[in-house]
């Protein structure tokens, strides 16, 4: 059995009882009292009026008229004389009066009481008033109302109240059941879905039926499944890429090492060429492994920057110095345009140099002729660095992907040129670790510009 149904049902039942029982009791009490008072008042007034109009106890027709009147008003009457003898009645026995009541009546006061007919044992509400003849009391006029007649309508109303309360209770229970089911069904579905997700079925989705808390929970579960799925396929792809990237240089190493071992070369020149390839490929392997380590650390957020206030212009200069040999070899011009009054920014100098080296060596790698310009300047509390080349450029449709791990515009070309496909992914991570942004503008055949910007912290000089 569904637990929410039980809990909600129980709570509603308890609430119902707590509210309705005392309410019903009080309502019943008020109603009964009101009805009794009403009848009490009526018979008091009637008996007072009848007693006042009674002038002689001897006039039989007059008395008969009162008996008939009692019948018409559905009341009983008793008239007694001064000696306490019954003069007339409408069919009920003489009630017993206490001495105190007799005294009250002889003093001219009226009395009201509950009496029992000694013959029929029926209960009555009685009101008695003294009858005056001149100044003398000559008897008592009693008007009585059958208690049963009073209780009957009260009982009927009470039955009706109980019936409607029971009806309301069942209605509430039915409503609770529907409501609880409506609430617990999606929860059960979510429970099943999360269990499936935990077991690795990441294509499971929960249906979103409302936009309340339950709906947002369902959405959150779907997002979680989607994100985990994305993470999983990303990781799979990453591992596939890594093994591919590692296998290529290793197969070169194995192949050429075997050739050399078995002496399968024609000349000393050929041998040196093979040794050169082995040397290059092992360099690439070291490079790739270092990049992978860096990236893994960054993506797990485990990289610690040793922050200080750094001079971007200076770091850019030292990165450029390291590439001079390469550019001279290729015949490319390399220029730094740096504003001397750049404020220092908070950053890790080694990582910042890694950013520039990666971007500049890409620029050198993908530029055949022309010029590479690195510009650093201050604008709106940000230090901007633009690295521009006149190389082969990046096709527009590739631009959104170039920061992804192992994404290359042309696989073979990048590899030939010594790239690992991880450079820009590392750059982007490092820039973001420095609270900076990176963007790229490029035209095929004309060149590429990487645009970086880093915030200048308050107090930095
Ligand atoms: P790689 O090691 O292959 O250079 P990167 O992550 O550094 O990997 O760059 C991803 C891809 O972006 C490269 O393969 C190349 O196709 C393209 N790319 C990067 N920088 C440039 C550039 N300055 N000019 C043209 N293409 C570039």
XYZ file of C-alpha atoms and ligand atoms in Angstrom:
488
model
C 0.000 0.000 0.000
C 1.120 3.413 -0.908
C 2.547 5.140 2.159
C 1.710 8.701 1.194
C -1.932 7.662 0.781
C -1.915 6.264 4.316
C -0.185 9.288 5.800
C -2.382 11.816 4.053
C -5.546 9.797 4.687
C -4.683 9.404 8.371
C -3.899 13.089 8.754
C -7.130 14.159 7.076
C -9.157 11.700 9.201
C -7.503 12.974 12.378
C -8.095 16.581 11.334
C -11.673 15.769 10.546
C -12.257 14.188 13.934
C -10.421 16.938 15.813
C -12.461 19.645 14.086
C -15.801 17.973 13.464
C -16.404 16.073 16.701
C -16.303 19.057 19.084
C -18.035 21.196 16.476
C -20.831 18.642 16.123
C -21.144 18.279 19.867
C -21.352 22.035 20.413
C -23.781 22.487 17.513
C -25.999 19.741 18.860
C -25.915 21.262 22.343
C -26.723 24.750 21.075
C -29.498 23.470 18.907
C -31.092 21.344 21.634
C -30.902 24.170 24.174
C -32.332 26.616 21.720
C -35.242 24.313 20.938
C -35.946 23.531 24.568
C -35.875 27.225 25.465
C -38.173 27.967 22.613
C -40.754 25.410 23.777
C -40.238 26.391 27.398
C -40.906 30.004 26.528
C -43.952 29.068 24.496
C -45.595 27.012 27.247
C -44.731 29.659 29.886
C -46.414 32.318 27.811
C -49.383 30.080 27.039
C -49.937 29.056 30.635
C -49.618 32.681 31.804
C -52.086 33.799 29.158
C -54.558 30.962 29.836
C -54.338 31.480 33.591
C -55.032 35.172 33.157
C -58.069 34.499 30.978
C -59.447 31.882 33.333
C -62.017 33.639 35.452
C -64.068 30.802 36.862
C -63.218 27.174 37.492
C -66.880 26.271 37.366
C -67.637 27.277 33.788
C -67.471 23.898 32.023
C -67.819 25.242 28.462
C -65.053 27.724 29.099
C -62.837 24.923 30.406
C -63.796 22.727 27.428
C -62.643 25.483 25.145
C -59.199 25.463 26.785
C -58.995 21.697 26.391
C -59.767 22.071 22.686
C -57.257 24.875 22.390
C -54.581 22.640 23.895
C -55.376 20.021 21.322
C -55.065 22.550 18.530
C -51.662 23.831 19.722
C -50.477 20.236 20.287
C -50.011 20.864 24.008
C -51.513 19.284 27.090
C -53.265 21.223 29.836
C -54.196 20.516 33.442
C -56.268 22.791 35.604
C -56.270 22.188 39.334
C -58.179 23.949 42.034
C -56.888 25.386 45.248
C -57.149 22.044 46.988
C -54.899 20.496 44.382
C -57.714 18.524 42.766
C -57.785 18.169 39.031
C -60.611 20.234 37.537
C -59.838 19.528 33.890
C -57.161 17.879 31.761
C -56.473 17.050 28.157
C -55.530 13.465 28.885
C -52.435 13.643 31.085
C -52.096 12.716 34.706
C -51.535 15.214 37.498
C -47.827 15.959 37.950
C -46.274 15.683 41.341
C -45.441 19.032 42.914
C -42.905 19.610 45.660
C -43.759 21.662 48.700
C -41.551 24.419 47.489
C -43.354 24.563 44.164
C -46.749 24.588 45.910
C -45.497 27.464 48.031
C -44.223 29.326 44.980
C -47.586 28.934 43.267
C -49.550 30.037 46.317
C -47.309 33.108 46.415
C -48.475 33.957 42.913
C -45.242 32.854 41.142
C -45.108 30.656 38.081
C -43.119 27.413 37.939
C -41.465 25.436 35.159
C -40.325 21.838 35.440
C -39.855 18.544 33.776
C -42.521 16.064 34.806
C -43.444 12.487 34.208
C -47.018 11.349 33.627
C -47.608 8.845 36.458
C -49.878 6.787 34.199
C -48.161 6.728 30.791
C -44.614 7.443 32.075
C -44.230 9.995 29.283
C -42.021 13.003 29.965
C -43.300 16.547 29.668
C -42.012 20.035 30.019
C -44.570 21.772 32.196
C -45.245 25.384 33.087
C -47.775 26.329 35.750
C -49.336 29.699 36.537
C -51.710 30.560 39.385
C -55.325 31.384 38.432
C -56.756 34.434 40.148
C -60.325 34.952 40.993
C -60.425 38.545 42.108
C -57.436 38.817 44.456
C -57.573 35.213 45.508
C -55.741 32.314 43.928
C -58.291 29.743 42.955
C -56.189 27.207 41.145
C -53.240 26.524 38.795
C -53.187 26.325 35.027
C -50.566 23.934 33.648
C -49.535 23.859 30.009
C -47.314 20.912 29.065
C -45.337 19.947 26.001
C -44.370 16.365 25.221
C -40.571 16.009 25.485
C -40.705 13.481 22.703
C -42.132 16.159 20.397
C -39.190 18.419 21.277
C -36.556 15.750 20.931
C -37.841 14.329 17.698
C -36.863 17.272 15.427
C -33.581 17.689 17.294
C -32.854 14.022 16.727
C -33.732 14.308 13.054
C -31.364 17.234 12.593
C -28.641 15.423 14.535
C -29.049 12.376 12.268
C -28.809 14.619 9.246
C -25.661 16.254 10.632
C -24.036 12.897 11.309
C -24.982 11.663 7.844
C -23.501 14.689 6.131
C -20.329 14.441 8.272
C -19.882 10.791 7.295
C -20.530 11.728 3.669
C -17.975 14.534 3.863
C -15.479 12.170 5.483
C -15.798 9.636 2.687
C -15.567 12.389 0.126
C -12.418 13.703 1.793
C -10.952 10.203 1.897
C -11.672 9.700 -1.791
C -10.169 13.066 -2.574
C -7.112 12.259 -0.433
C -6.660 8.985 -2.231
C -6.737 10.656 -5.637
C -4.451 13.470 -4.471
C -1.976 11.137 -2.820
C -1.876 8.958 -5.897
C -1.311 12.003 -8.038
C 1.566 12.957 -5.777
C 3.112 9.565 -5.246
C 2.856 8.209 -8.790
C 5.457 10.622 -10.183
C 7.621 10.052 -7.095
C 7.536 6.308 -7.669
C 8.340 6.861 -11.325
C 11.270 9.055 -10.335
C 12.505 6.451 -7.879
C 12.472 3.797 -10.578
C 14.120 6.128 -13.070
C 16.925 7.099 -10.650
C 17.564 3.431 -9.885
C 17.879 2.749 -13.607
C 20.169 5.768 -13.993
C 22.287 4.477 -11.116
C 22.614 1.208 -13.006
C 23.884 3.100 -16.037
C 20.748 3.354 -18.185
C 21.301 6.996 -18.952
C 18.694 7.349 -21.687
C 15.880 7.015 -19.117
C 13.722 10.133 -18.791
C 11.016 11.003 -16.253
C 7.808 12.557 -17.558
C 7.292 16.097 -16.291
C 3.609 16.419 -15.388
C 3.522 19.710 -13.495
C 5.649 22.743 -12.853
C 5.537 22.549 -9.075
C 8.261 21.116 -6.803
C 7.590 17.591 -8.101
C 7.877 18.793 -11.689
C 11.162 20.578 -11.023
C 12.497 17.489 -9.272
C 11.618 15.425 -12.362
C 13.368 17.999 -14.527
C 16.417 17.934 -12.259
C 16.565 14.128 -12.565
C 16.364 14.391 -16.358
C 19.109 17.018 -16.351
C 21.228 14.797 -14.143
C 20.758 11.842 -16.500
C 21.542 14.021 -19.514
C 24.622 15.525 -17.904
C 25.884 12.116 -16.769
C 25.251 10.747 -20.250
C 27.154 13.629 -21.793
C 29.961 13.110 -19.310
C 30.075 9.395 -20.060
C 30.184 9.739 -23.826
C 32.714 12.529 -23.435
C 34.891 10.281 -21.309
C 34.522 7.372 -23.731
C 35.511 9.588 -26.605
C 38.385 10.948 -24.563
C 39.741 7.473 -23.836
C 39.302 6.411 -27.444
C 41.217 9.521 -28.511
C 43.974 9.004 -25.973
C 44.596 5.432 -26.969
C 44.614 6.434 -30.610
C 46.996 9.333 -29.984
C 49.326 7.152 -27.932
C 49.251 4.265 -30.334
C 50.405 6.324 -33.331
C 53.791 7.482 -31.979
C 54.352 4.121 -30.290
C 53.824 2.257 -33.552
C 56.359 4.595 -35.207
C 58.811 3.922 -32.394
C 58.315 0.161 -32.614
C 58.498 0.133 -36.402
C 61.664 2.178 -36.764
C 63.361 0.528 -33.774
C 62.729 -2.861 -35.429
C 64.104 -1.632 -38.759
C 67.253 -0.389 -37.029
C 67.616 -3.564 -34.914
C 67.398 -5.786 -37.944
C 69.721 -3.510 -39.918
C 67.144 -2.972 -42.638
C 68.637 0.278 -43.928
C 70.739 1.004 -46.970
C 72.949 3.809 -45.748
C 74.155 5.690 -42.711
C 71.995 8.616 -43.892
C 68.894 6.473 -43.873
C 69.757 5.160 -40.423
C 70.090 8.709 -39.104
C 66.731 9.614 -40.614
C 65.102 6.740 -38.736
C 66.841 7.755 -35.522
C 65.610 11.309 -36.070
C 62.022 10.016 -36.444
C 62.359 7.961 -33.244
C 63.674 11.039 -31.465
C 60.798 13.218 -32.743
C 58.145 10.666 -31.899
C 59.434 10.175 -28.356
C 59.422 13.958 -27.961
C 55.827 14.016 -29.131
C 54.939 11.234 -26.710
C 56.412 13.157 -23.779
C 54.626 16.261 -24.953
C 51.313 14.425 -25.283
C 51.592 12.811 -21.874
C 52.441 16.138 -20.243
C 49.466 17.792 -21.958
C 47.161 14.982 -20.905
C 48.255 15.252 -17.297
C 47.745 18.997 -17.341
C 44.318 18.732 -18.861
C 43.185 15.953 -16.522
C 44.296 17.988 -13.514
C 42.539 21.098 -14.824
C 39.309 19.323 -15.600
C 39.211 17.799 -12.147
C 39.858 21.241 -10.704
C 43.016 19.920 -9.072
C 45.429 22.360 -10.544
C 46.885 24.863 -8.113
C 47.836 28.225 -9.492
C 50.632 30.009 -7.633
C 49.146 33.452 -7.888
C 51.018 36.731 -7.808
C 50.696 40.080 -9.523
C 52.177 39.466 -12.943
C 53.321 41.606 -15.838
C 51.579 40.317 -18.950
C 53.832 42.278 -21.337
C 56.998 40.740 -19.863
C 55.598 37.214 -19.962
C 54.547 37.671 -23.574
C 58.093 38.795 -24.446
C 59.679 35.746 -22.846
C 57.236 33.410 -24.642
C 58.163 35.030 -27.922
C 61.890 34.654 -27.327
C 61.420 30.861 -27.154
C 59.801 30.819 -30.585
C 62.347 33.014 -32.316
C 64.424 30.088 -33.686
C 61.329 28.510 -35.211
C 60.077 31.715 -36.855
C 63.483 32.587 -38.222
C 63.689 29.083 -39.686
C 60.302 29.558 -41.363
C 61.033 33.127 -42.386
C 58.074 34.577 -40.491
C 58.166 37.987 -38.851
C 57.302 38.084 -35.118
C 56.349 41.272 -33.351
C 55.136 42.277 -29.884
C 53.251 45.522 -29.421
C 52.861 46.040 -25.715
C 51.660 49.051 -23.832
C 54.310 49.883 -21.249
C 51.893 51.111 -18.638
C 49.875 47.884 -18.391
C 48.665 47.209 -14.851
C 49.694 43.917 -13.305
C 47.051 41.238 -13.088
C 46.659 38.409 -10.632
C 47.873 35.158 -12.156
C 50.315 32.283 -12.275
C 53.330 33.413 -14.377
C 54.261 29.883 -15.535
C 50.702 29.023 -16.589
C 50.266 32.408 -18.260
C 53.420 31.767 -20.283
C 52.018 28.325 -21.190
C 48.909 30.050 -22.597
C 50.974 32.354 -24.782
C 53.437 29.658 -25.860
C 50.592 27.380 -26.937
C 48.860 30.113 -28.944
C 52.073 31.420 -30.462
C 53.353 27.979 -31.430
C 49.964 27.294 -33.072
C 50.361 30.564 -34.955
C 53.821 29.528 -36.081
C 52.674 25.976 -36.881
C 49.763 27.060 -39.072
C 51.442 30.021 -40.793
C 53.614 29.569 -43.838
C 54.515 33.152 -44.541
C 53.837 36.643 -43.326
C 53.752 37.908 -39.797
C 52.694 37.048 -36.269
C 51.761 39.980 -34.054
C 51.100 39.820 -30.305
C 49.379 42.903 -28.918
C 48.757 43.667 -25.251
C 46.713 46.678 -24.134
C 44.407 47.939 -21.388
C 40.731 48.571 -22.001
C 37.908 48.932 -19.471
C 39.764 47.457 -16.490
C 40.804 44.457 -18.578
C 44.189 43.562 -20.025
C 43.643 42.336 -23.578
C 46.075 40.168 -25.538
C 45.511 39.622 -29.266
C 47.628 37.060 -31.079
C 47.285 37.500 -34.787
C 48.774 35.502 -37.640
C 48.593 35.571 -41.415
C 48.313 31.793 -41.696
C 45.881 29.358 -43.256
C 42.964 30.307 -41.012
C 40.166 28.148 -39.606
C 36.925 27.437 -41.528
C 33.946 29.158 -39.881
C 32.065 25.912 -39.179
C 35.081 24.542 -37.286
C 35.471 27.520 -34.972
C 32.923 26.344 -32.331
C 34.858 23.080 -31.882
C 38.512 24.023 -31.919
C 38.679 24.345 -28.103
C 37.528 20.748 -27.679
C 40.049 18.099 -26.770
C 41.599 16.396 -29.812
C 39.599 18.452 -32.254
C 41.684 19.277 -35.289
C 40.686 20.953 -38.478
C 42.811 18.618 -40.505
C 43.951 15.602 -38.539
C 46.909 14.582 -40.688
C 48.162 18.109 -41.152
C 48.093 18.899 -37.440
C 49.926 15.691 -36.661
C 52.487 16.313 -39.344
C 53.085 19.736 -37.887
C 53.594 18.249 -34.438
C 50.260 19.110 -32.783
C 48.632 16.972 -30.087
C 45.110 18.410 -30.464
C 45.125 19.358 -26.784
C 46.758 22.787 -26.970
C 43.635 24.939 -27.268
C 41.690 22.867 -24.719
C 44.490 23.524 -22.227
C 44.615 27.203 -23.167
C 40.871 27.638 -22.628
C 41.009 25.935 -19.243
C 43.942 28.034 -18.112
C 42.353 31.276 -19.307
C 39.181 30.470 -17.395
C 41.184 29.592 -14.283
C 42.466 33.155 -14.520
C 38.879 34.482 -14.782
C 39.659 35.494 -18.352
C 37.918 34.925 -21.673
C 39.139 33.668 -25.019
C 37.619 34.122 -28.469
C 38.778 33.580 -31.998
C 38.351 35.366 -35.290
C 39.565 33.709 -38.452
C 39.403 33.757 -42.216
C 40.537 30.842 -44.329
C 43.664 31.774 -46.251
C 44.008 35.128 -44.497
C 44.811 34.420 -40.928
C 43.606 33.919 -37.375
C 43.419 36.121 -34.290
C 42.975 34.783 -30.763
C 41.510 37.434 -28.462
C 42.153 37.095 -24.733
C 41.116 39.324 -21.890
C 41.898 39.226 -18.161
C 40.300 41.365 -15.462
C 42.505 43.804 -13.580
C 41.907 43.397 -9.853
C 41.330 46.425 -7.703
C 44.508 47.497 -5.969
C 46.723 45.965 -8.676
C 49.398 48.303 -9.936
P 46.952 21.064 -32.281
O 47.889 20.455 -31.344
O 46.428 20.137 -33.312
O 47.423 22.353 -32.831
P 45.170 22.691 -30.797
O 44.166 22.344 -29.757
O 46.247 23.610 -30.413
O 45.688 21.342 -31.375
O 44.367 23.327 -32.004
C 43.211 22.694 -32.498
C 43.084 22.909 -33.994
O 42.776 24.259 -34.239
C 44.337 22.628 -34.736
O 44.419 21.292 -35.111
C 44.216 23.534 -35.950
O 43.467 22.885 -36.960
C 43.383 24.694 -35.443
N 44.204 25.883 -35.123
C 44.661 26.284 -33.935
N 45.352 27.434 -33.990
C 45.344 27.799 -35.295
C 45.880 28.911 -36.027
N 46.573 29.892 -35.438
N 45.648 28.935 -37.369
C 44.941 27.967 -37.962
N 44.408 26.894 -37.340
C 44.601 26.809 -36.012
